[in-house]
mmCIF file of C-alpha atoms in Angstrom:
data_model
loop_
_atom_site.group_PDB
_atom_site.id
_atom_site.type_symbol
_atom_site.label_atom_id
_atom_site.label_comp_id
_atom_site.label_asym_id
_atom_site.label_seq_id
_atom_site.Cartn_x
_atom_site.Cartn_y
_atom_site.Cartn_z
ATOM 1 C CA MET A 3 -21.304 72.093 52.309
ATOM 2 C CA GLU A 4 -22.221 75.587 54.271
ATOM 3 C CA ASN A 5 -21.183 73.558 58.057
ATOM 4 C CA PRO A 6 -17.528 72.901 58.827
ATOM 5 C CA VAL A 7 -17.378 68.557 59.907
ATOM 6 C CA ILE A 8 -15.920 66.340 62.078
ATOM 7 C CA ILE A 9 -14.163 63.695 60.664
ATOM 8 C CA LEU A 10 -14.310 60.813 63.297
ATOM 9 C CA GLY A 11 -10.994 58.462 62.586
ATOM 10 C CA ALA A 12 -7.942 60.139 61.976
ATOM 11 C CA GLN A 13 -6.298 56.975 60.009
ATOM 12 C CA ALA A 14 -5.678 55.683 56.877
ATOM 13 C CA VAL A 15 -9.830 56.001 56.297
ATOM 14 C CA GLY A 16 -9.788 59.582 57.775
ATOM 15 C CA THR A 17 -6.528 60.674 56.298
ATOM 16 C CA ALA A 18 -8.664 59.955 52.613
ATOM 17 C CA ALA A 19 -12.033 61.749 53.850
ATOM 18 C CA LEU A 20 -9.837 64.600 54.903
ATOM 19 C CA ASP A 21 -8.408 64.742 51.832
ATOM 20 C CA ALA A 22 -11.181 64.726 49.545
ATOM 21 C CA PHE A 23 -13.104 67.859 51.378
ATOM 22 C CA GLN A 24 -9.763 69.377 51.658
ATOM 23 C CA SER A 25 -10.388 69.137 47.741
ATOM 24 C CA ASN A 26 -13.584 70.666 47.932
ATOM 25 C CA ASP A 27 -13.165 73.311 49.701
ATOM 26 C CA VAL A 28 -14.789 72.200 52.785
ATOM 27 C CA VAL A 29 -14.028 73.235 56.421
ATOM 28 C CA VAL A 30 -12.893 70.836 58.567
ATOM 29 C CA TYR A 31 -13.221 71.123 62.545
ATOM 30 C CA CYS A 32 -11.062 68.816 63.633
ATOM 31 C CA LEU A 33 -10.881 64.762 63.526
ATOM 32 C CA LEU A 34 -11.460 62.540 66.193
ATOM 33 C CA ASP A 35 -8.890 59.260 66.922
ATOM 34 C CA ASP A 36 -9.656 56.964 70.280
ATOM 35 C CA ASP A 37 -5.440 56.205 68.992
ATOM 36 C CA ALA A 38 -3.669 58.436 72.331
ATOM 37 C CA ALA A 39 -1.128 58.767 69.951
ATOM 38 C CA LEU A 40 -2.519 60.943 66.945
ATOM 39 C CA GLN A 41 -4.731 63.326 69.859
ATOM 40 C CA GLN A 42 -2.434 66.515 69.890
ATOM 41 C CA THR A 43 -1.055 65.899 66.473
ATOM 42 C CA GLU A 44 -2.059 67.665 63.173
ATOM 43 C CA LEU A 45 -3.414 65.944 59.436
ATOM 44 C CA ASN A 46 -2.646 67.743 56.583
ATOM 45 C CA ASP A 47 -3.198 71.220 59.259
ATOM 46 C CA VAL A 48 -6.318 69.698 61.124
ATOM 47 C CA SER A 49 -6.084 68.676 64.603
ATOM 48 C CA VAL A 50 -6.916 65.403 65.945
ATOM 49 C CA MET A 51 -8.450 66.491 69.231
ATOM 50 C CA GLY A 52 -10.034 63.827 71.085
ATOM 51 C CA ASN A 53 -11.696 60.417 71.572
ATOM 52 C CA THR A 54 -14.163 59.479 68.799
ATOM 53 C CA ASP A 55 -17.011 60.010 71.402
ATOM 54 C CA ASP A 56 -15.861 63.251 72.718
ATOM 55 C CA LYS A 57 -19.263 64.843 74.237
ATOM 56 C CA GLU A 58 -18.352 68.249 74.196
ATOM 57 C CA LEU A 59 -16.896 68.257 70.473
ATOM 58 C CA LEU A 60 -20.146 65.651 69.453
ATOM 59 C CA LYS A 61 -22.564 68.456 70.936
ATOM 60 C CA LEU A 62 -21.801 71.030 67.981
ATOM 61 C CA LEU A 63 -23.169 68.407 65.142
ATOM 62 C CA GLY A 64 -26.398 69.397 63.597
ATOM 63 C CA LYS A 65 -27.049 72.924 63.598
ATOM 64 C CA LYS A 66 -23.424 73.885 63.921
ATOM 65 C CA CYS A 67 -21.375 70.753 62.402
ATOM 66 C CA GLU A 68 -21.456 67.828 59.742
ATOM 67 C CA VAL A 69 -19.768 64.129 60.796
ATOM 68 C CA PHE A 70 -18.096 61.716 59.034
ATOM 69 C CA VAL A 71 -16.635 58.137 60.073
ATOM 70 C CA ALA A 72 -14.007 57.007 59.307
ATOM 71 C CA THR A 73 -12.582 54.460 61.418
ATOM 72 C CA GLU A 74 -10.801 51.695 59.638
ATOM 73 C CA ASP A 75 -13.009 48.654 61.135
ATOM 74 C CA THR A 76 -16.512 47.916 59.602
ATOM 75 C CA ALA A 77 -18.169 47.578 62.858
ATOM 76 C CA SER A 78 -16.779 50.587 64.734
ATOM 77 C CA ARG A 79 -17.771 52.873 61.545
ATOM 78 C CA ARG A 80 -21.315 50.890 61.263
ATOM 79 C CA SER A 81 -21.528 51.465 65.518
ATOM 80 C CA LEU A 82 -20.578 54.805 65.493
ATOM 81 C CA THR A 83 -23.408 55.890 62.551
ATOM 82 C CA ASN A 84 -25.955 54.017 64.411
ATOM 83 C CA MET A 85 -24.860 56.211 67.693
ATOM 84 C CA LEU A 86 -25.080 59.752 66.089
ATOM 85 C CA ARG A 87 -28.375 58.406 63.812
ATOM 86 C CA GLU A 88 -29.971 57.853 67.914
ATOM 87 C CA GLU A 89 -28.396 59.818 70.445
ATOM 88 C CA TYR A 90 -27.143 62.995 68.253
ATOM 89 C CA SER A 91 -30.636 62.795 65.356
ATOM 90 C CA VAL A 92 -27.848 63.190 62.315
ATOM 91 C CA ALA A 93 -26.187 61.034 59.451
ATOM 92 C CA PRO A 94 -23.204 61.024 58.542
ATOM 93 C CA VAL A 95 -22.502 63.404 55.415
ATOM 94 C CA ASN A 96 -20.583 62.054 51.938
ATOM 95 C CA ALA A 97 -17.552 62.429 51.466
ATOM 96 C CA ILE A 98 -16.672 62.994 47.297
ATOM 97 C CA HIS A 99 -13.348 63.573 45.966
ATOM 98 C CA GLU A 100 -13.292 67.013 43.550
ATOM 99 C CA ARG A 101 -11.929 64.345 41.124
ATOM 100 C CA ALA A 102 -14.518 62.132 40.916
ATOM 101 C CA SER A 103 -17.270 61.247 38.790
ATOM 102 C CA VAL A 104 -20.516 60.343 40.610
ATOM 103 C CA SER A 105 -23.476 60.593 38.090
ATOM 104 C CA ALA A 106 -26.092 63.029 39.011
ATOM 105 C CA HIS A 107 -28.562 59.536 37.896
ATOM 106 C CA ALA A 108 -26.936 57.240 40.811
ATOM 107 C CA TRP A 109 -28.508 56.862 44.013
ATOM 108 C CA LEU A 110 -25.855 56.970 47.093
ATOM 109 C CA GLY A 111 -27.261 56.680 50.877
ATOM 110 C CA HIS A 112 -24.724 58.374 53.812
ATOM 111 C CA GLY A 113 -21.712 58.622 54.565
ATOM 112 C CA ASN A 114 -19.649 57.476 51.774
ATOM 113 C CA LEU A 115 -16.387 57.379 51.019
ATOM 114 C CA VAL A 116 -15.774 58.294 47.201
ATOM 115 C CA GLY A 117 -12.435 58.511 46.256
ATOM 116 C CA ALA A 118 -9.846 61.080 43.632
ATOM 117 C CA ASN A 119 -11.197 59.349 40.103
ATOM 118 C CA ALA A 120 -13.175 57.085 41.376
ATOM 119 C CA VAL A 121 -16.378 56.146 39.305
ATOM 120 C CA VAL A 122 -20.079 55.969 39.933
ATOM 121 C CA ALA A 123 -22.004 55.546 37.087
ATOM 122 C CA GLY A 124 -25.728 56.679 36.151
ATOM 123 C CA THR A 125 -28.471 53.987 37.744
ATOM 124 C CA ALA A 126 -25.880 52.967 39.789
ATOM 125 C CA ARG A 127 -26.311 52.349 43.691
ATOM 126 C CA LEU A 128 -24.531 52.948 47.006
ATOM 127 C CA GLY A 129 -25.993 52.076 50.395
ATOM 128 C CA ASP A 130 -24.491 53.375 53.586
ATOM 129 C CA GLY A 131 -20.826 53.951 54.713
ATOM 130 C CA CYS A 132 -19.030 52.399 51.886
ATOM 131 C CA ILE A 133 -15.400 53.222 51.122
ATOM 132 C CA LEU A 134 -14.464 53.800 47.208
ATOM 133 C CA GLY A 135 -10.855 54.047 47.124
ATOM 134 C CA ALA A 136 -9.189 55.797 44.516
ATOM 135 C CA ASN A 137 -9.589 55.431 41.122
ATOM 136 C CA ALA A 138 -12.954 52.979 41.749
ATOM 137 C CA VAL A 139 -15.342 51.776 38.937
ATOM 138 C CA VAL A 140 -18.891 51.087 40.038
ATOM 139 C CA ASP A 141 -20.666 50.521 36.528
ATOM 140 C CA VAL A 142 -24.351 51.251 35.128
ATOM 141 C CA LYS A 143 -27.084 49.170 37.616
ATOM 142 C CA SER A 144 -24.200 47.686 40.349
ATOM 143 C CA GLU A 145 -25.354 47.911 43.595
ATOM 144 C CA VAL A 146 -23.415 47.930 46.604
ATOM 145 C CA GLY A 147 -24.238 47.244 49.927
ATOM 146 C CA ASP A 148 -24.266 49.148 53.223
ATOM 147 C CA TYR A 149 -20.200 48.876 54.846
ATOM 148 C CA ALA A 150 -18.918 47.579 51.770
ATOM 149 C CA GLN A 151 -15.692 48.292 50.375
ATOM 150 C CA LEU A 152 -13.745 48.699 47.150
ATOM 151 C CA GLY A 153 -9.836 49.157 47.130
ATOM 152 C CA ALA A 154 -7.744 51.478 45.098
ATOM 153 C CA GLY A 155 -8.712 51.049 41.215
ATOM 154 C CA ALA A 156 -11.350 47.767 41.575
ATOM 155 C CA ILE A 157 -14.070 47.550 39.209
ATOM 156 C CA LEU A 158 -17.406 46.690 39.004
ATOM 157 C CA ASN A 159 -18.535 45.976 36.342
ATOM 158 C CA ALA A 160 -22.552 46.268 34.835
ATOM 159 C CA GLY A 161 -25.123 45.074 37.360
ATOM 160 C CA VAL A 162 -22.841 43.648 39.823
ATOM 161 C CA THR A 163 -23.982 43.377 43.241
ATOM 162 C CA VAL A 164 -22.131 43.482 46.140
ATOM 163 C CA GLY A 165 -23.859 42.670 49.360
ATOM 164 C CA GLU A 166 -23.553 44.312 52.684
ATOM 165 C CA GLN A 167 -19.633 44.649 54.722
ATOM 166 C CA ALA A 168 -18.482 42.860 52.019
ATOM 167 C CA PHE A 169 -14.433 43.443 50.759
ATOM 168 C CA ILE A 170 -13.166 43.803 47.374
ATOM 169 C CA GLY A 171 -9.279 44.258 47.041
ATOM 170 C CA ALA A 172 -7.504 46.471 44.778
ATOM 171 C CA GLY A 173 -7.402 46.655 41.763
ATOM 172 C CA ALA A 174 -9.647 43.365 41.748
ATOM 173 C CA VAL A 175 -12.232 43.107 38.898
ATOM 174 C CA ILE A 176 -15.768 41.614 38.851
ATOM 175 C CA VAL A 177 -17.182 40.927 35.777
ATOM 176 C CA ALA A 178 -20.782 41.950 34.627
ATOM 177 C CA GLY A 179 -23.962 40.425 36.819
ATOM 178 C CA VAL A 180 -21.868 38.617 39.017
ATOM 179 C CA LYS A 181 -23.043 39.375 42.909
ATOM 180 C CA ILE A 182 -20.471 39.131 46.000
ATOM 181 C CA GLY A 183 -22.298 37.686 49.107
ATOM 182 C CA ALA A 184 -22.499 40.102 52.182
ATOM 183 C CA LYS A 185 -19.461 40.062 55.028
ATOM 184 C CA ALA A 186 -17.505 38.220 51.647
ATOM 185 C CA ARG A 187 -13.543 38.797 50.370
ATOM 186 C CA VAL A 188 -11.968 38.826 46.818
ATOM 187 C CA GLY A 189 -8.374 39.414 46.778
ATOM 188 C CA ALA A 190 -6.391 42.119 45.468
ATOM 189 C CA GLY A 191 -5.903 41.257 41.833
ATOM 190 C CA SER A 192 -8.372 38.722 40.983
ATOM 191 C CA VAL A 193 -11.539 38.488 38.656
ATOM 192 C CA VAL A 194 -14.054 36.926 39.606
ATOM 193 C CA VAL A 195 -16.118 35.257 36.768
ATOM 194 C CA ALA A 196 -18.393 33.733 39.646
ATOM 195 C CA ASP A 197 -21.163 34.459 42.146
ATOM 196 C CA VAL A 198 -19.346 34.269 45.372
ATOM 197 C CA ALA A 199 -21.244 33.451 48.686
ATOM 198 C CA ALA A 200 -21.649 34.969 51.764
ATOM 199 C CA GLY A 201 -18.350 35.045 54.057
ATOM 200 C CA GLN A 202 -16.532 33.781 51.497
ATOM 201 C CA THR A 203 -12.974 34.983 50.519
ATOM 202 C CA VAL A 204 -11.886 33.891 47.212
ATOM 203 C CA PHE A 205 -8.602 34.955 45.374
ATOM 204 C CA GLY A 206 -6.855 34.670 41.632
ATOM 205 C CA ASN A 207 -7.545 34.960 38.200
ATOM 206 C CA PRO A 208 -10.245 33.224 37.204
ATOM 207 C CA ALA A 209 -11.276 33.730 41.090
ATOM 208 C CA ALA A 210 -11.427 30.373 43.402
ATOM 209 C CA LYS A 211 -12.116 29.978 46.985
ATOM 210 C CA VAL A 212 -9.489 30.784 49.547
#
């Protein structure tokens, strides 16, 4: 992309997003974070300059800067993204690591983070604001809802559906065709062989309700 990027969030998600942009030689103008302890510091030689609602910096969005929302909390990511659309008429760009593999035949919304060595196969779909950790896999015909998160090494086999704001832990495997409901949580390392209801938490091999 031609314009530099402002990243909203300078913690774990922000660090991963910064790494993704820098792997593609995209200039990151600055990071913003509401944690005062992080402000006036640097992350990978990029300054953390102020709060995520800094009007002086956010007015650069659009013609001069792109934006990526990288706050840790899902509700915060959603509310900041809505604010950017309503007040600044901008949508977050995608942060796709140079070593990720995203098929030209996949469909991606806005503001997604795709980590190093992650794979998004042809005909897979990501909504808005999804986070795919390093080495995560979204296989063919799988769909990931808005603001869902896949931990490092998580695998969605073919035809899996993940609802909005669901969380799939690191190393979890979702077998082909399984449906994960909205806001459901799958524990790290679990193997999910049956549908998981909305809001439910499952763990184990095979995964069972906690």
